[in-house]
PDB file of C-alpha atoms in Angstrom:
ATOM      1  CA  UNK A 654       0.646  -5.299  13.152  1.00  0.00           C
ATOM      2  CA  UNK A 655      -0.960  -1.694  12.940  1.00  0.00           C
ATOM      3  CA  UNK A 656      -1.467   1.094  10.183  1.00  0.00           C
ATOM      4  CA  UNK A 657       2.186   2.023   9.501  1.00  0.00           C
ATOM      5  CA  UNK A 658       2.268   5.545   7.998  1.00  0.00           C
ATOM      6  CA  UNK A 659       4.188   8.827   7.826  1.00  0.00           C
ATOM      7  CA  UNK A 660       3.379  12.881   8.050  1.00  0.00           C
ATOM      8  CA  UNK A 661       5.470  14.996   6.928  1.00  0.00           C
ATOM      9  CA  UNK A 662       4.350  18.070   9.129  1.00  0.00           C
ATOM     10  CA  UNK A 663       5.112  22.114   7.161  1.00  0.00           C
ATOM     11  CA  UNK A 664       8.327  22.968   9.769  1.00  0.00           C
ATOM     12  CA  UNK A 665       9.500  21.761  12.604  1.00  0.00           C
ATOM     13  CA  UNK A 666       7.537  21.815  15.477  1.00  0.00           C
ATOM     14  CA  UNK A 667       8.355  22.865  19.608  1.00  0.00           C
ATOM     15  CA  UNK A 668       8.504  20.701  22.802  1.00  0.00           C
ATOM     16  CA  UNK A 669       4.834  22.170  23.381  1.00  0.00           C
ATOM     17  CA  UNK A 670       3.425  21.633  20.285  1.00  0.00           C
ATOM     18  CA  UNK A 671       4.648  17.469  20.394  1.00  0.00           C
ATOM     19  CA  UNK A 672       2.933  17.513  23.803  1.00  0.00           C
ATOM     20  CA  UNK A 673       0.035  18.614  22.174  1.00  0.00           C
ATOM     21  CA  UNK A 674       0.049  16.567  19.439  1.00  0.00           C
ATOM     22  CA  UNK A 675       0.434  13.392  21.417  1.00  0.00           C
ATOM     23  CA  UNK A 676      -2.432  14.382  24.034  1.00  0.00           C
ATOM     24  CA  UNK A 677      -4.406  14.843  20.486  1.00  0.00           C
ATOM     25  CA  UNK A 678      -3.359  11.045  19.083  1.00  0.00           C
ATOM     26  CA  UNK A 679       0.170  10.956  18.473  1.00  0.00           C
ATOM     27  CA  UNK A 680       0.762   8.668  21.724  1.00  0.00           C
ATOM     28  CA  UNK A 681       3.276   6.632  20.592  1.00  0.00           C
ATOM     29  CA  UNK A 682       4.319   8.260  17.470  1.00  0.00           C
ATOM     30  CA  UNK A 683       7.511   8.936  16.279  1.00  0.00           C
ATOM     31  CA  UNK A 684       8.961  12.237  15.515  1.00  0.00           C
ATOM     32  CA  UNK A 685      11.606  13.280  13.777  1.00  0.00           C
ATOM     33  CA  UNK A 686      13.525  16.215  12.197  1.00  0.00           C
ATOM     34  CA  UNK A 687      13.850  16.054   8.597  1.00  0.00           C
ATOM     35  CA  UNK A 688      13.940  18.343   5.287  1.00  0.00           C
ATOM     36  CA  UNK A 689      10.532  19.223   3.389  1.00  0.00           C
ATOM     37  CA  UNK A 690      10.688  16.933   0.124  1.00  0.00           C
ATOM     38  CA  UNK A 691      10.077  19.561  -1.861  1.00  0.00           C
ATOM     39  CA  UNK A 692      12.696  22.167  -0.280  1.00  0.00           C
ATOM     40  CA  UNK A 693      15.585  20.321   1.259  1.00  0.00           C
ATOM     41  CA  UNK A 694      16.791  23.839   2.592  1.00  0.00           C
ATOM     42  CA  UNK A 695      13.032  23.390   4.864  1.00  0.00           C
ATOM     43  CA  UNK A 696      13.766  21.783   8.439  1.00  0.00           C
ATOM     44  CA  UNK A 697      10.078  20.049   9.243  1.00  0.00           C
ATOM     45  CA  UNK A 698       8.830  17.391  11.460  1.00  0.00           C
ATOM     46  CA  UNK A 699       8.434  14.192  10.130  1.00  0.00           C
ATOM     47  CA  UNK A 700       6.012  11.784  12.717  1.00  0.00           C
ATOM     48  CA  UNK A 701       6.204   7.841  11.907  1.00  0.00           C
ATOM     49  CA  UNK A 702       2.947   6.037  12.853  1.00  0.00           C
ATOM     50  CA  UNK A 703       1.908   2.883  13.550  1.00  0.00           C
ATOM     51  CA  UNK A 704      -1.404   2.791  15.212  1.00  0.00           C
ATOM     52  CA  UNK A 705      -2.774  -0.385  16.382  1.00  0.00           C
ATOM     53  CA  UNK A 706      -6.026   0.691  17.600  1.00  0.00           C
ATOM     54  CA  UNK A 707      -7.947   2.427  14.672  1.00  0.00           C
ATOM     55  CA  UNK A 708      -9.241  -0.121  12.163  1.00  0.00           C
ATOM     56  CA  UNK A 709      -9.035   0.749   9.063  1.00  0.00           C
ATOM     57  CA  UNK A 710      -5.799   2.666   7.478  1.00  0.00           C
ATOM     58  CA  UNK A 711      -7.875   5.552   6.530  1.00  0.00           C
ATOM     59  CA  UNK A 712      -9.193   5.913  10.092  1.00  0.00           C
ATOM     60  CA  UNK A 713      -5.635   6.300  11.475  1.00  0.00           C
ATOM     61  CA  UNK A 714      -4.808   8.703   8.483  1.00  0.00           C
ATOM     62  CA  UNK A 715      -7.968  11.122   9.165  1.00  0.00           C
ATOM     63  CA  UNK A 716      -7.436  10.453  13.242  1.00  0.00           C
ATOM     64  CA  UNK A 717      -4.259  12.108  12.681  1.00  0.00           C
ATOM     65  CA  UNK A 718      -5.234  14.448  10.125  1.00  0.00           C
ATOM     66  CA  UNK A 719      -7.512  15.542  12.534  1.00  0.00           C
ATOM     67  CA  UNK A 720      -5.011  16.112  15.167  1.00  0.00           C
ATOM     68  CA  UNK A 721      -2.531  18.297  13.469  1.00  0.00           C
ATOM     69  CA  UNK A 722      -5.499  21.004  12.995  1.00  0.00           C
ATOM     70  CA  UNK A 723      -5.097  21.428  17.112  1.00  0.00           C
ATOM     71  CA  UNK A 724      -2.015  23.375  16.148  1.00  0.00           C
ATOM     72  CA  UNK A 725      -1.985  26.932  14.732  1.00  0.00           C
ATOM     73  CA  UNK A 726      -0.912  27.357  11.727  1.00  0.00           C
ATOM     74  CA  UNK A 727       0.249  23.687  11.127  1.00  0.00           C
ATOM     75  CA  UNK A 728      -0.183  22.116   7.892  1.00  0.00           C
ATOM     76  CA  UNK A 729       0.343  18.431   6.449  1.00  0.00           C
ATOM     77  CA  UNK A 730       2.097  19.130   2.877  1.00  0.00           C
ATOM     78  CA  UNK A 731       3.600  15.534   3.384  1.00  0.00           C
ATOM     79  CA  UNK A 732       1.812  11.469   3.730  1.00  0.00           C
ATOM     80  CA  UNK A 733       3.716   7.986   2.942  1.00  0.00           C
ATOM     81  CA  UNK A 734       2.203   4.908   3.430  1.00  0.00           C
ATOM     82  CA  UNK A 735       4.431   1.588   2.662  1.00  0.00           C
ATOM     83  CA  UNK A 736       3.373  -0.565   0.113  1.00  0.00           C
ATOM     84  CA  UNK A 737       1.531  -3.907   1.671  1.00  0.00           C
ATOM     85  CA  UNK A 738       1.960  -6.877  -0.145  1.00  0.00           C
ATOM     86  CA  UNK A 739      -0.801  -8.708  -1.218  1.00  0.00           C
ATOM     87  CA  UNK A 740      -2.625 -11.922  -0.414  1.00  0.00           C
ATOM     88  CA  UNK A 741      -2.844 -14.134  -2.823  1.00  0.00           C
ATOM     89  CA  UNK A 742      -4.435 -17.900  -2.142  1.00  0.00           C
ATOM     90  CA  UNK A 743      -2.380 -20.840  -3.035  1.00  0.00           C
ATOM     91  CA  UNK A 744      -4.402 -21.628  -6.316  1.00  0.00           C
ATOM     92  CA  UNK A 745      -4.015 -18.329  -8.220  1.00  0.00           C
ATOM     93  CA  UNK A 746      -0.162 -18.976  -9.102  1.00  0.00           C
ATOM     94  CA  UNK A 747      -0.396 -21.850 -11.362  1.00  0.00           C
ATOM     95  CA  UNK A 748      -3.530 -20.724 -12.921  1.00  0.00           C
ATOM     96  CA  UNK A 749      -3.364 -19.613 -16.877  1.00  0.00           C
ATOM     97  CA  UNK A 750      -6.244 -18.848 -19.329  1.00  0.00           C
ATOM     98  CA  UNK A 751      -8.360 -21.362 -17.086  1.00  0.00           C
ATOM     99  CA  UNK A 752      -5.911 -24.334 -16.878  1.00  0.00           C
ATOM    100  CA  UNK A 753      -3.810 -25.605 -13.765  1.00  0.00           C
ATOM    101  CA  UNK A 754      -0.268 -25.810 -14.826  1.00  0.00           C
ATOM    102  CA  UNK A 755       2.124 -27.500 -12.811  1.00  0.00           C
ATOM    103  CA  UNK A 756       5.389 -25.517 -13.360  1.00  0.00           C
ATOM    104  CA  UNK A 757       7.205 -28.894 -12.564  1.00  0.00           C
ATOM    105  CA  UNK A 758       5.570 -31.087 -15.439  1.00  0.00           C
ATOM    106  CA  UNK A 759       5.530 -28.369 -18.148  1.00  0.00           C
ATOM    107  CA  UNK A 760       9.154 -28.136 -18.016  1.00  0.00           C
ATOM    108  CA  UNK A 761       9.333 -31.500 -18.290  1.00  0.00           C
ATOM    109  CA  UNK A 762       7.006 -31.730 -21.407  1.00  0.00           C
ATOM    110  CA  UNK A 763       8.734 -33.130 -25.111  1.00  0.00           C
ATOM    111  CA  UNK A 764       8.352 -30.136 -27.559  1.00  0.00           C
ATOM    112  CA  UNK A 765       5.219 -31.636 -29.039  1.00  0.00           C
ATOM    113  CA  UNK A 766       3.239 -31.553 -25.846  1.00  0.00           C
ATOM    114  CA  UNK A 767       4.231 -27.770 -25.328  1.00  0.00           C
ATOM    115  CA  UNK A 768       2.413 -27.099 -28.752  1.00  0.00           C
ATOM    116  CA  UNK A 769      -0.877 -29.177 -28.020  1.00  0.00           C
ATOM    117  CA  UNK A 770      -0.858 -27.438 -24.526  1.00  0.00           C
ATOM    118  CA  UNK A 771      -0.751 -23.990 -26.009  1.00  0.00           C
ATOM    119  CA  UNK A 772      -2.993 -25.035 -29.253  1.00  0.00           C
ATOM    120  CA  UNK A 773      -5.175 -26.362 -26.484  1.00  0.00           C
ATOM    121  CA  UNK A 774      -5.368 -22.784 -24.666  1.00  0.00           C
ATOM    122  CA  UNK A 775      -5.739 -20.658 -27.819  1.00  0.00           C
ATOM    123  CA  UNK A 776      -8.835 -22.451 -28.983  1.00  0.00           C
ATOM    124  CA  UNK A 777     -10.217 -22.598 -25.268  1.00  0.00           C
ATOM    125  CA  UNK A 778      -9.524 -18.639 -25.442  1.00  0.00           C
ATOM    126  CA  UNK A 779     -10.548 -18.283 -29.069  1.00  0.00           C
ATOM    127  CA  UNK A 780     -13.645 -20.193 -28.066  1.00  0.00           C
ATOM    128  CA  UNK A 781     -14.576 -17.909 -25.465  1.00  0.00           C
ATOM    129  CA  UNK A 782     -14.268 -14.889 -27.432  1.00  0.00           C
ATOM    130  CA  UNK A 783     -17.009 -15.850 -30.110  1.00  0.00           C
ATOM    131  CA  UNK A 784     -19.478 -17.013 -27.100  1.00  0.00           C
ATOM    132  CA  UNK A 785     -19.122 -13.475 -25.446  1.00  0.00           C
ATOM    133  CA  UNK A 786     -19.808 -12.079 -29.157  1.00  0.00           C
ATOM    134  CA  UNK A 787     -22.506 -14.093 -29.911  1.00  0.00           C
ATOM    135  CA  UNK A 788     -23.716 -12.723 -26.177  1.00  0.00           C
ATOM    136  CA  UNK A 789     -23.517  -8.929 -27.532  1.00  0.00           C
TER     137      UNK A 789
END
């Protein structure tokens, strides 16, 4: 999986100009007419990336960046970049104000144990609190 990313590109370009955008980095690119997001009534370029060989995001962004520049009077008034979901490990899902809860067995839990769990956690918090004040 590479940097996926989008330019929006100020108008739409020529046949000449795409060549020499994908000599310059855009091998493999995507282009695509579309309307400035600003102006619909503006016909522009929009180029899809998704470079496998930089390795960082921001490499790939300034690589292209970069690359646009070899054309006169070319601008960039346009970047999207998809969200990525993030990693999370296994163990940060059940974890609240430093106790393991099993989602399972606190559903299961009489009314009574509810209340010691969360009298429990408000003291542990609570607790906390005056040792970081006492700290200060």
């Amino acid at each position: 999986m590479g940097h996926k990313f989008s330019l929006v590109l100020s108008r739409q370009i020529t046949d000449e100009e795409s060549a020499i955008l994908q000599e310059a980095g855009f091998a493999g690119a995507a282009f695509a007419t579309d309307a400035l997001p600003t102006n619909a009534d503006v016909t522009v370029t929009k180029v899809d990336f998704d470079d496998t060989v930089s390795p960082s995001l921001a490499e790939a962004i300034e690589s292209a960046l970069e690359a646009v520049q070899k054309v006169p009077d070319l601008t960039v008034p346009g970047l999207s970049v998809p969200a990525v979901p993030q990693e999370s490990s296994a163990d940060d899902s059940k974890v609240l104000v430093g106790e393991v809860v099993d989602s399972s067995s606190a559903a299961d839990d009489a009314p009574e144990q509810k209340a010691a769990r969360k009298k429990r956690s408000t003291k542990k918090a609570g607790a906390a609190v005056e040792e970081g004040a006492g700290q200060a």
